[in-house]
Coordinates of C-alpha atoms in Angstrom, one line a residue:
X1 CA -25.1 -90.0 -18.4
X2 CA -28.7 -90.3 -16.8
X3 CA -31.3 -87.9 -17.7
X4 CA -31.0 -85.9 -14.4
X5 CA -27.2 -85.4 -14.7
X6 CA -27.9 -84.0 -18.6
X7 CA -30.9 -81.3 -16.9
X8 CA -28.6 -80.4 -14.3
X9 CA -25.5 -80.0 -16.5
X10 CA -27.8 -77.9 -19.5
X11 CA -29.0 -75.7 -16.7
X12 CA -25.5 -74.9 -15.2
X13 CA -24.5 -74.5 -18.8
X14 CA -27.7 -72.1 -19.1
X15 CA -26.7 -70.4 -15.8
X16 CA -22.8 -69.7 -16.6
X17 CA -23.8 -68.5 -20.3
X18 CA -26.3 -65.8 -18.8
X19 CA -23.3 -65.5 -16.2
X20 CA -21.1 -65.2 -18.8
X21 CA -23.2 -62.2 -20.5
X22 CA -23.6 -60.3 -17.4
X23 CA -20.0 -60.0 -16.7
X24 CA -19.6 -59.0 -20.6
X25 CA -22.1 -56.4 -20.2
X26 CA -20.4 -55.0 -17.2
X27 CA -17.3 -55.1 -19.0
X28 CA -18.6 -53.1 -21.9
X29 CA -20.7 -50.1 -19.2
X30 CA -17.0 -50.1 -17.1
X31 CA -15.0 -49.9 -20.5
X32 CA -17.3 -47.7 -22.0
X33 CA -17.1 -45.1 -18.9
X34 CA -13.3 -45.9 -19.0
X35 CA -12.9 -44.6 -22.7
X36 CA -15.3 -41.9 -22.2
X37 CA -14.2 -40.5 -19.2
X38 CA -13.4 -36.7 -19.5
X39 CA -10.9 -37.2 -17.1
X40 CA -7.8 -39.0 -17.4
X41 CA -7.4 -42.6 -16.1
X42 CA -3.7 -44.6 -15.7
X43 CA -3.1 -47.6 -14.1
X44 CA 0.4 -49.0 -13.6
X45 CA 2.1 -51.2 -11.8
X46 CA 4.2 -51.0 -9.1
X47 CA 7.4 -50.0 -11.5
X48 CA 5.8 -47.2 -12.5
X49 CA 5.3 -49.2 -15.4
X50 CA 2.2 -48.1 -17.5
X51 CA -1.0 -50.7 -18.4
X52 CA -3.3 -48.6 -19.2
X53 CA -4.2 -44.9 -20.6
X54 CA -8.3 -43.7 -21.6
X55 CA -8.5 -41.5 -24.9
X56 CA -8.5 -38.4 -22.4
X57 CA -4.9 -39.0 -20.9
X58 CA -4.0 -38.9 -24.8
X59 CA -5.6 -35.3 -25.0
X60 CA -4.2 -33.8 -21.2
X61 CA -0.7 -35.6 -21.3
X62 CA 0.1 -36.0 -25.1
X63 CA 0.6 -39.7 -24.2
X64 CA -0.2 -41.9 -27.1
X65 CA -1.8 -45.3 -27.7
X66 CA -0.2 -47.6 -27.6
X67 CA 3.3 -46.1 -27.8
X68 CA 3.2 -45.6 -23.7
X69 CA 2.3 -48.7 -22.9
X70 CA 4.6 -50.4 -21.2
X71 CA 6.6 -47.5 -20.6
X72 CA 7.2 -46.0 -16.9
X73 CA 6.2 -43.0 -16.3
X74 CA 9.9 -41.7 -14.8
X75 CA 10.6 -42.2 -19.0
X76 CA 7.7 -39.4 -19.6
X77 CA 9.5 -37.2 -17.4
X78 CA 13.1 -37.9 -19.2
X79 CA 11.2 -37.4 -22.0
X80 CA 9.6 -34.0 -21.3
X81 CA 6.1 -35.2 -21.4
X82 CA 5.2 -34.5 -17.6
X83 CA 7.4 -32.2 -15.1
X84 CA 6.1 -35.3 -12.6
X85 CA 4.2 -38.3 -11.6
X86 CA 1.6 -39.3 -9.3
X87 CA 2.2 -42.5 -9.7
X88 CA 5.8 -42.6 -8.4
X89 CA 4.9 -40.4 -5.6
X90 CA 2.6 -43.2 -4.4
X91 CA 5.2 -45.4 -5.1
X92 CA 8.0 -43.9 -2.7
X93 CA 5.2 -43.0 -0.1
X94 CA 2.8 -46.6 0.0
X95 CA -0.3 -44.4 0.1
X96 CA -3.3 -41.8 -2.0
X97 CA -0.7 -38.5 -3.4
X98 CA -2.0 -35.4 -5.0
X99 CA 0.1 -33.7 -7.3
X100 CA -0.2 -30.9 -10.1
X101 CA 1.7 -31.4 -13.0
X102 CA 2.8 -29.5 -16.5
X103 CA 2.6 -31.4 -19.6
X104 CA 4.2 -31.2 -22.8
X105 CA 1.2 -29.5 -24.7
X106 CA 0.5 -26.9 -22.6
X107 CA -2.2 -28.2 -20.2
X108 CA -2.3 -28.0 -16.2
X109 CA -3.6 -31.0 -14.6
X110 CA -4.4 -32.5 -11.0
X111 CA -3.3 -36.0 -11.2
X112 CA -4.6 -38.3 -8.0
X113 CA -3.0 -41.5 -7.7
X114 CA -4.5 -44.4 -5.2
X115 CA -2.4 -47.5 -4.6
X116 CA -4.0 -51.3 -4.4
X117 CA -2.4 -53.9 -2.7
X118 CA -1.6 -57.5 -3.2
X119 CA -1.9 -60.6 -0.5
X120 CA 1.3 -59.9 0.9
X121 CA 0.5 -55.7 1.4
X122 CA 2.9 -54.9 -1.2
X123 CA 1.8 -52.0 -3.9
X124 CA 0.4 -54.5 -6.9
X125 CA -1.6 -51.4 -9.1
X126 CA -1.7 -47.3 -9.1
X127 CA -4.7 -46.3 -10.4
X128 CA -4.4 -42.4 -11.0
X129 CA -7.2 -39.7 -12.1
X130 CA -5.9 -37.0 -14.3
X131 CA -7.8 -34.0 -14.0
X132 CA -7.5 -30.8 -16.8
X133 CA -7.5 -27.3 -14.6
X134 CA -6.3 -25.5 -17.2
X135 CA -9.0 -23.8 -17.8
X136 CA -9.9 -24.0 -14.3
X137 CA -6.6 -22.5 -13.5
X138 CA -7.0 -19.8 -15.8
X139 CA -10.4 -18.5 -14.7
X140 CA -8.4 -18.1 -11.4
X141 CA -6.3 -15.7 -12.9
X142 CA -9.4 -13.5 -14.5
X143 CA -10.6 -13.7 -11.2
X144 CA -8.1 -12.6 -9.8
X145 CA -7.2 -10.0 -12.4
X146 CA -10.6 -8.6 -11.4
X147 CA -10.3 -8.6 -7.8
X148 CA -7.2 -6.0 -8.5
X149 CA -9.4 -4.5 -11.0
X150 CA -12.3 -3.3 -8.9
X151 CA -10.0 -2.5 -5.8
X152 CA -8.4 -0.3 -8.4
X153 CA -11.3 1.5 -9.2
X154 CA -12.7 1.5 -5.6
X155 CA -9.2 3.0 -4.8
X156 CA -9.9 5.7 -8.2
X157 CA -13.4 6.4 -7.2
X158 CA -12.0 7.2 -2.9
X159 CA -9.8 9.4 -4.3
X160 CA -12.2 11.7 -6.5
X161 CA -14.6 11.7 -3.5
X162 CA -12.2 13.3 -1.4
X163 CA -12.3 15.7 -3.5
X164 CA -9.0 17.6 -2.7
X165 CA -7.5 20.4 -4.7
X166 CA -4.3 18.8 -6.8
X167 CA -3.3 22.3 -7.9
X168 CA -0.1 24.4 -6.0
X169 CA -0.4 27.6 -5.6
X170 CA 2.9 29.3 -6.1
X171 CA 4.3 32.6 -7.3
X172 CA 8.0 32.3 -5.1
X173 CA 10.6 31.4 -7.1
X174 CA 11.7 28.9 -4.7
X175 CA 8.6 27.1 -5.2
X176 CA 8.9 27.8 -9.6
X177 CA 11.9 25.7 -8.7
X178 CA 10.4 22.8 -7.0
X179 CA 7.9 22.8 -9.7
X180 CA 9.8 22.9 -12.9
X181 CA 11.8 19.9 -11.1
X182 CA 9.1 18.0 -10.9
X183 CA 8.2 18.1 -14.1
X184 CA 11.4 17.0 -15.2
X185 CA 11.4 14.2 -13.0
X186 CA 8.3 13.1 -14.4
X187 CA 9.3 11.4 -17.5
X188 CA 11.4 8.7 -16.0
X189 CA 11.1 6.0 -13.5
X190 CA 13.5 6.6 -10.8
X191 CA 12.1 6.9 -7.3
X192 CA 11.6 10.6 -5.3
X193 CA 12.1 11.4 -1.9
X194 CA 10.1 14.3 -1.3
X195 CA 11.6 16.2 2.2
X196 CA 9.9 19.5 3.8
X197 CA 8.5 20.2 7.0
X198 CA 4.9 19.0 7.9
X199 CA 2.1 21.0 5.5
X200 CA 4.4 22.3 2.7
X201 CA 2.8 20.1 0.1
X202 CA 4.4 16.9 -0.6
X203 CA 1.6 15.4 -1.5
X204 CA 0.8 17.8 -4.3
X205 CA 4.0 17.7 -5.7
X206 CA 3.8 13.6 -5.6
X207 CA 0.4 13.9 -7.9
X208 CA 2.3 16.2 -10.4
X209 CA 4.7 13.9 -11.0
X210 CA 2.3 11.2 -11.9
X211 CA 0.0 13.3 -13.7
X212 CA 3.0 14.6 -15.8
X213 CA 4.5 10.8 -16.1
X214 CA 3.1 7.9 -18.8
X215 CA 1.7 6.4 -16.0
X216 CA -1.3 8.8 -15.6
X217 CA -2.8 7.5 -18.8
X218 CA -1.7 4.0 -17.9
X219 CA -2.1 3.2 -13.9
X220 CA -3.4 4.5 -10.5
X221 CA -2.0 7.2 -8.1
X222 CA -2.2 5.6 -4.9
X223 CA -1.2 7.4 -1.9
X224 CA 0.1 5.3 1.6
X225 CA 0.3 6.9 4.7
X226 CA 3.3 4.4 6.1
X227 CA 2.7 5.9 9.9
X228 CA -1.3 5.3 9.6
X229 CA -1.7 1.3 9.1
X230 CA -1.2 -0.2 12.3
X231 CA 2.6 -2.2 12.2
X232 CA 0.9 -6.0 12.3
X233 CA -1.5 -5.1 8.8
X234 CA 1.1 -3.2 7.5
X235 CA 2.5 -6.5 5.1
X236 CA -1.1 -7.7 4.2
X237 CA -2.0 -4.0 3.4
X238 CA 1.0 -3.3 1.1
X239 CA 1.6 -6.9 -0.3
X240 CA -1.9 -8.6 0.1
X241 CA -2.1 -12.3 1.3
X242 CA -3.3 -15.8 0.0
X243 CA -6.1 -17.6 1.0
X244 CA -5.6 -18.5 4.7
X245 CA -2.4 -17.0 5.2
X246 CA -3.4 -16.1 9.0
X247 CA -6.8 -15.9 11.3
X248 CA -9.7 -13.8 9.7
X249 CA -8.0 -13.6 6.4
X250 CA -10.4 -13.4 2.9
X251 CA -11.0 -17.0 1.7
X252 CA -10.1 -15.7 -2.1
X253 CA -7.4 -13.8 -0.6
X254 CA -6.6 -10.7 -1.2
X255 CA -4.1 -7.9 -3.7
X256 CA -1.9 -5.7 -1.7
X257 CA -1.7 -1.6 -2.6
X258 CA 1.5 -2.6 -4.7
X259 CA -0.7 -5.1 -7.1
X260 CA -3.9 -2.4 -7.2
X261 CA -1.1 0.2 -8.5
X262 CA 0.2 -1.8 -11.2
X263 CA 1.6 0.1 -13.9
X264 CA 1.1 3.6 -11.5
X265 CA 2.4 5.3 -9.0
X266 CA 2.7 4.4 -5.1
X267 CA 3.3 7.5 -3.4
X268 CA 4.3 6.2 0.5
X269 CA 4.0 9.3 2.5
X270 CA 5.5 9.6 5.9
X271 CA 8.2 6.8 5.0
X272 CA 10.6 7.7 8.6
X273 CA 7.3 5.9 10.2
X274 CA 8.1 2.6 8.1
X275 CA 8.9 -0.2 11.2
X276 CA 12.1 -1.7 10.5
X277 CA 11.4 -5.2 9.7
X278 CA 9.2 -3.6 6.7
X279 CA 12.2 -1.8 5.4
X280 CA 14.1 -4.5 4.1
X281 CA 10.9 -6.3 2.4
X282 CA 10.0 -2.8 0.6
X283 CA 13.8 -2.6 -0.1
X284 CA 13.4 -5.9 -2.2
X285 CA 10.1 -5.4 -3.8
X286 CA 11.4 -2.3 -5.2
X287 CA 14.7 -3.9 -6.7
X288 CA 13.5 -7.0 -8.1
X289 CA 9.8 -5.4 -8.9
X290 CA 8.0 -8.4 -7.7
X291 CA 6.0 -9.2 -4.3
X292 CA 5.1 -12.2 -2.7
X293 CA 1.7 -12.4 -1.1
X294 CA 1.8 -12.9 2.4
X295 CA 1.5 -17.0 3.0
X296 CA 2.1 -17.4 -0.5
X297 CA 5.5 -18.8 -2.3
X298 CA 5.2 -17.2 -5.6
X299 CA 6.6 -13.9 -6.4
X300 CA 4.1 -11.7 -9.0
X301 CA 5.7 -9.1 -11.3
X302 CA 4.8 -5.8 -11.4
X303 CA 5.7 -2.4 -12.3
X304 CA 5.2 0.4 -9.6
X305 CA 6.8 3.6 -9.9
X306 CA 7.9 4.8 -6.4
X307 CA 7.6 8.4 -4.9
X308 CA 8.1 8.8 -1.0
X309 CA 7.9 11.9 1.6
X310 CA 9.1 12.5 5.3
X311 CA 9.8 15.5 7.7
X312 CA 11.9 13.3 9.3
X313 CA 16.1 14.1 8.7
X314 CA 16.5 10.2 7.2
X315 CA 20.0 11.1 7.0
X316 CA 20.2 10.9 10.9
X317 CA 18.2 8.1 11.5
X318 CA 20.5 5.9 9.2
X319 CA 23.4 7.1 11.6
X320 CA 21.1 5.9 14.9
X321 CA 20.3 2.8 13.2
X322 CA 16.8 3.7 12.8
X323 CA 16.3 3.5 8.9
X324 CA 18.3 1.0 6.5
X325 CA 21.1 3.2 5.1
X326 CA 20.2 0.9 1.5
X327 CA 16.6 1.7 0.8
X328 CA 17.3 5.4 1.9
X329 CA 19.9 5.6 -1.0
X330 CA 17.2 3.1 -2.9
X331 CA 14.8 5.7 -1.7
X332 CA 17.1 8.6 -2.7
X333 CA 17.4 8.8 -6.2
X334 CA 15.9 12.4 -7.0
X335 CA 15.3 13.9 -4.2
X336 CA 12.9 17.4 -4.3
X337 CA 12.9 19.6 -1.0
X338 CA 10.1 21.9 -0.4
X339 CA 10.6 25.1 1.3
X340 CA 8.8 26.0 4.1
X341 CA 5.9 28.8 3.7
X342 CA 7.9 31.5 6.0
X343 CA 11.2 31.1 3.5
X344 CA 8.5 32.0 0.4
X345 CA 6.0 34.6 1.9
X346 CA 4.9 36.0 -1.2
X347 CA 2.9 32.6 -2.0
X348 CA 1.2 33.1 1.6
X349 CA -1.6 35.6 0.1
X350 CA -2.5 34.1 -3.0
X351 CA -2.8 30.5 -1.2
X352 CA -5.1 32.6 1.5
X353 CA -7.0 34.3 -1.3
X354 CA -7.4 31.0 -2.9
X355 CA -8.4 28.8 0.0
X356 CA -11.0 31.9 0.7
X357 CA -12.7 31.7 -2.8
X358 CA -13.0 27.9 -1.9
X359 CA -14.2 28.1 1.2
X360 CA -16.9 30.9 0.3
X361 CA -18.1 28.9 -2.5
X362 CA -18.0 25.4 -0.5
X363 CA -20.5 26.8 2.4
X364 CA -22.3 29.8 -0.1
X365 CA -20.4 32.9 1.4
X366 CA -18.9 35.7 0.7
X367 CA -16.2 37.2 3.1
X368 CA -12.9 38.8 2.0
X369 CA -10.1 39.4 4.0
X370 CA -9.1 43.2 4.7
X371 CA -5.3 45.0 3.5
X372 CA -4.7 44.7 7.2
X373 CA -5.7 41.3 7.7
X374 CA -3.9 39.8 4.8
X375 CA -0.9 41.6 6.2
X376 CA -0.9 40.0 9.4
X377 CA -1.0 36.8 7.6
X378 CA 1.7 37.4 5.7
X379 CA 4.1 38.4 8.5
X380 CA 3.3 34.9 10.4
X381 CA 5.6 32.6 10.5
X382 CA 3.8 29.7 10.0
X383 CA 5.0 26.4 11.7
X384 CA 2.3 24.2 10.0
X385 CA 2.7 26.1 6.8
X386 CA 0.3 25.3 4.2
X387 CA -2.3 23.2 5.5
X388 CA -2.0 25.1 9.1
X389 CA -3.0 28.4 6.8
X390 CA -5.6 26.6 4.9
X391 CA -7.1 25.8 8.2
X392 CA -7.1 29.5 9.4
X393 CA -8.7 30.6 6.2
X394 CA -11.5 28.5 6.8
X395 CA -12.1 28.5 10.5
X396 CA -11.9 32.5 9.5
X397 CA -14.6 32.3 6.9
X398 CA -17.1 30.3 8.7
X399 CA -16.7 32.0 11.9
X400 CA -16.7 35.8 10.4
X401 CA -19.8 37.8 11.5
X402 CA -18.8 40.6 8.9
X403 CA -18.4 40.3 5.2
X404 CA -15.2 41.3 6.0
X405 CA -12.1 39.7 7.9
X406 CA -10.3 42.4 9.7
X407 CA -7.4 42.1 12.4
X408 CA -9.6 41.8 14.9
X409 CA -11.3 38.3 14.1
X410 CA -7.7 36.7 13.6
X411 CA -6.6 35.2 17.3
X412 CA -4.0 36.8 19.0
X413 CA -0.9 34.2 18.4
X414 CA -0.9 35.4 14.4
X415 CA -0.3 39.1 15.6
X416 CA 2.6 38.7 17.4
X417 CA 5.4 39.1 14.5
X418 CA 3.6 42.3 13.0
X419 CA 4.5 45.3 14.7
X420 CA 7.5 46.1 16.4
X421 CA 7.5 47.2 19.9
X422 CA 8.3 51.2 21.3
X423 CA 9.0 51.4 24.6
X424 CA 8.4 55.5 26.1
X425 CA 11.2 55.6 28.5
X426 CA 11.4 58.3 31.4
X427 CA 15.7 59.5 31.3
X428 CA 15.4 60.4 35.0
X429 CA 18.9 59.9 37.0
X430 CA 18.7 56.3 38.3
X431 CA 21.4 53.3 38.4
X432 CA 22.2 50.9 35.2
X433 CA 20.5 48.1 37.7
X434 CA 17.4 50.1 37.6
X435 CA 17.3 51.4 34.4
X436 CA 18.2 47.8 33.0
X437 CA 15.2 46.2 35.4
X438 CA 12.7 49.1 34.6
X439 CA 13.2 48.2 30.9
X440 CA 12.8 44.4 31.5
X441 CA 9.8 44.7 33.2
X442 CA 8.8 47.0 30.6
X443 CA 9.3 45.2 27.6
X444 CA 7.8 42.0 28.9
X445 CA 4.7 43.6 29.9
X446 CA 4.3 45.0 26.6
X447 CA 5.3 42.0 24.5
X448 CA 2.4 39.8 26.8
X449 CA -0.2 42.6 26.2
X450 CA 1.1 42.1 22.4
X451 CA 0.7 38.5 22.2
X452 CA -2.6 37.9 24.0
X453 CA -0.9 35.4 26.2
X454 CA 2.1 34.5 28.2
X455 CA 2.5 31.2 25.9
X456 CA 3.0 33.2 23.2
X457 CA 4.9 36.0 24.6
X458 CA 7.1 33.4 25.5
X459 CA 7.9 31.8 21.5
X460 CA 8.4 35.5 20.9
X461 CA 10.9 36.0 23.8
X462 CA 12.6 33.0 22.8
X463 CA 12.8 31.8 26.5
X464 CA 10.7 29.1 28.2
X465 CA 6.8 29.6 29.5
X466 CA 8.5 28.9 32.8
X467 CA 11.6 31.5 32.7
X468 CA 9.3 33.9 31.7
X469 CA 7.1 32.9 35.2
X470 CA 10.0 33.4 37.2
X471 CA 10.6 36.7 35.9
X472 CA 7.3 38.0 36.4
X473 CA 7.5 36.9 40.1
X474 CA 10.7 38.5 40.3
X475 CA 10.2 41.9 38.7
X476 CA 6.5 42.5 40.9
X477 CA 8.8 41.8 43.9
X478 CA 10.9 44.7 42.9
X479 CA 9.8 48.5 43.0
X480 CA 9.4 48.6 39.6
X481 CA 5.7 46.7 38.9
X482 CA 4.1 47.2 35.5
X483 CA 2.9 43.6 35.2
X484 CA -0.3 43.5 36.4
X485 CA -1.5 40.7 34.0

């Protein structure tokens, strides 16, 4: 060998030995970031066949070293040790899959797995990254614990601003009745129908129950008005929605009124106004106690007690096919009717005397209502009971000139079942005909004088606004004309 060929072959030997410790080093940096990886690195082969796990795939999967290794990862799902694989899911489908699995110590993990191919473009290696989100997964749920959480107290902190009276006022015995039930119904679960005409009080009698119940010390009262959300937010508004479940929704997503009352009450007033398609879904979440999210899969337990009210006859519309004959016997369980304020008139002036004292102290006042006054008001029928007297009471006290309310500053419609009519009638000789059209014309003149208008005079008469036209025409044509109204 000539002295050039020895140089040449020392420095090639030279250049290959530095090579040589170059690719060691690399070796060592991509083995060290290998081992020390937080994350969890796999390869396999195209049998699913494991070649390689990193000290954190120990720690997320429960995998051990070297136990696994030549093991497939179908085995660790025989064996319990994963619920599924990344890896054969980039087997069946030749490309990147994303999968979250369960392991068999308790963790949550995101396992990636990214196929490499040979010469001939079949799968060689799966190279997967195994990701803990346990605790990621967790912090999901606090955050979400808290988003019902402060919608709660949002919801709590709404309701004391409103600042509505949650006592009845009741002396009847009727309403002793409803009241004493109430109570008793308090102490258990079962769902209320509440039934009365519009104004009685249902709404009062729905917070007595929860105040009474456990679930005043434990949960919210939340009250629904089922004829007030518009039909297409009803099912985000009552059983929230995921993340993206439809255009404009909350990127976190969002609880529904039957999440923010866990553990409470969900009083749904007006339930008659519930569209139909909505029946059946609140017919399920009340059964089974769980609700699904609106673009979301998974049902979420709860525990909602159930009160609802209607002046609707619910017993007809299940016979016209307008309300699901199942959740109204769902819905049915105790049901509590509230009488109407004409069929317990003895309440009428201490509700009047009580709204009055609120009203005087709300705007600084100080009227009273007069014998005669309170009278009237107690004689009055009152279509829109309760809340159509509260509404009297303070239009009367702010309106009121004198420190006293007499007959005269109540409108004309609340006189009209006070007094009774007398009719002076002149006995001169005449036909029935007459006598019967002299007294007609008579008594209606009297009873529109007496009502203040012919609207009224007609509700009294019990005929219709335009019957009682077409008598008035008639009688001035005769010879008899009192009417001059």
């Amino acid at each position: 060998m000539s002295h050039v060929e020895e140089t040449i072959n020392q420095e090639l030997l030279e250049h290959l030995r530095k090579r040589n410790d170059e690719l060691e080093h690399q070796n060592r940096d991509l083995l060290g970031m290998l081992e020390n990886s937080y994350d969890g690195l796999l390869i396999a082969d195209n049998e699913s066949r494991i070649l390689y796990i990193n000290p954190s795939i120990e720690r997320i999967m429960g995998l051990k070293y070297p136990d696994s290794i030549g093991q497939t990862t179908r085995e660790q799902i025989e064996k319990g040790i994963t619920d599924a694989s990344a890896t054969l899911k980039v087997i069946e489908s030749g490309q990147k899959e994303t999968v979250v699995i369960n392991t068999i110590n308790g963790k949550i993990a995101l396992s990636t797995g990214v196929p490499s191919y040979d010469s001939n473009g079949k799968i060689h290696r799966v190279y997967c990254n195994v990701r803990d989100i346990t605790d990621l997964n967790q912090l999901k749920q606090k955050h979400q614990q808290t988003q019902v959480l402060a919608s709660k107290y949002l919801a709590e902190l709404n309701q004391l601003k409103k600042n509505n009276n949650s006592e009845i006022i009741a002396h009847s015995k009727e309403m002793r009745k409803v009241i004493d039930l109430a109570y008793r119904v308090a102490n258990v679960d079962s769902s209320v129908l509440l039934l009365g005409e519009s104004g009685v009080g249902k709404d009062l009698i729905a917070k007595i129950i929860h105040k009474a119940s456990p679930r005043n010390e434990a949960g919210l009262f939340l009250k629904i008005n089922c004829g007030a959300i518009p039909e297409n937010l009803l099912e985000s508004e009552l059983f929230g929605y995921e993340t993206g479940a439809f255009t404009g929704a909350s990127k976190e997503g969002k609880a529904g009124y039957f999440e923010f009352v866990n553990k409470g009450t969900l009083f749904l007033d007006e339930i008659g106004d519930l569209p139909k398609n909505m029946q059946v879904k609140l017919l399920n979440v009340i059964q089974d106690q769980k609700v699904t999210r609106v673009g979301g899969v998974k049902p979420r337990e709860i525990d909602v007690r159930i009160l609802a009210a209607t002046n609707k006859n619910l017993e007809e519309m299940v016979t016209h096919g307008l309300f699901r004959e199942d959740l109204y016997y769902r819905l049915n369980v105790l049901p509590i009717t509230i009488p109407p304020l004409r069929e317990r008139r003895e309440d009428i002036l201490l509700i009047a005397q009580h709204y009055a004292d609120h009203f005087n102290k709300k705007y600084n006042l100080n009227v009273k209502f007069s014998k005669e006054a309170i009278e009237i008001l107690s004689k009055y029928d009152w279509p829109g009971n309760v809340r159509e007297l509260t509404n009297l009471v303070e239009r009367l006290i702010i309106i009121a000139q004198e420190t006293v309310i007499t007959p005269e500053h109540i409108p004309p419609k609340y006189h009209s079942a006070c007094e009774p009519l007398t009719l002076e009638y002149n006995y001169q000789a005449k036909t029935l005909n007459d006598a019967m059209e002299e007294f007609e014309n008579r008594y209606i003149a009297q009873m529109i004088t007496h009502c203040g208008s012919r609207e009224e005079a007609a509700v009294q008469l019990d005929i219709s606004l335009s019957s009682l036209t077409r008598r008035i025409r008639r009688l001035r044509r005769s010879k008899l004309a009192f009417i001059n109204d």
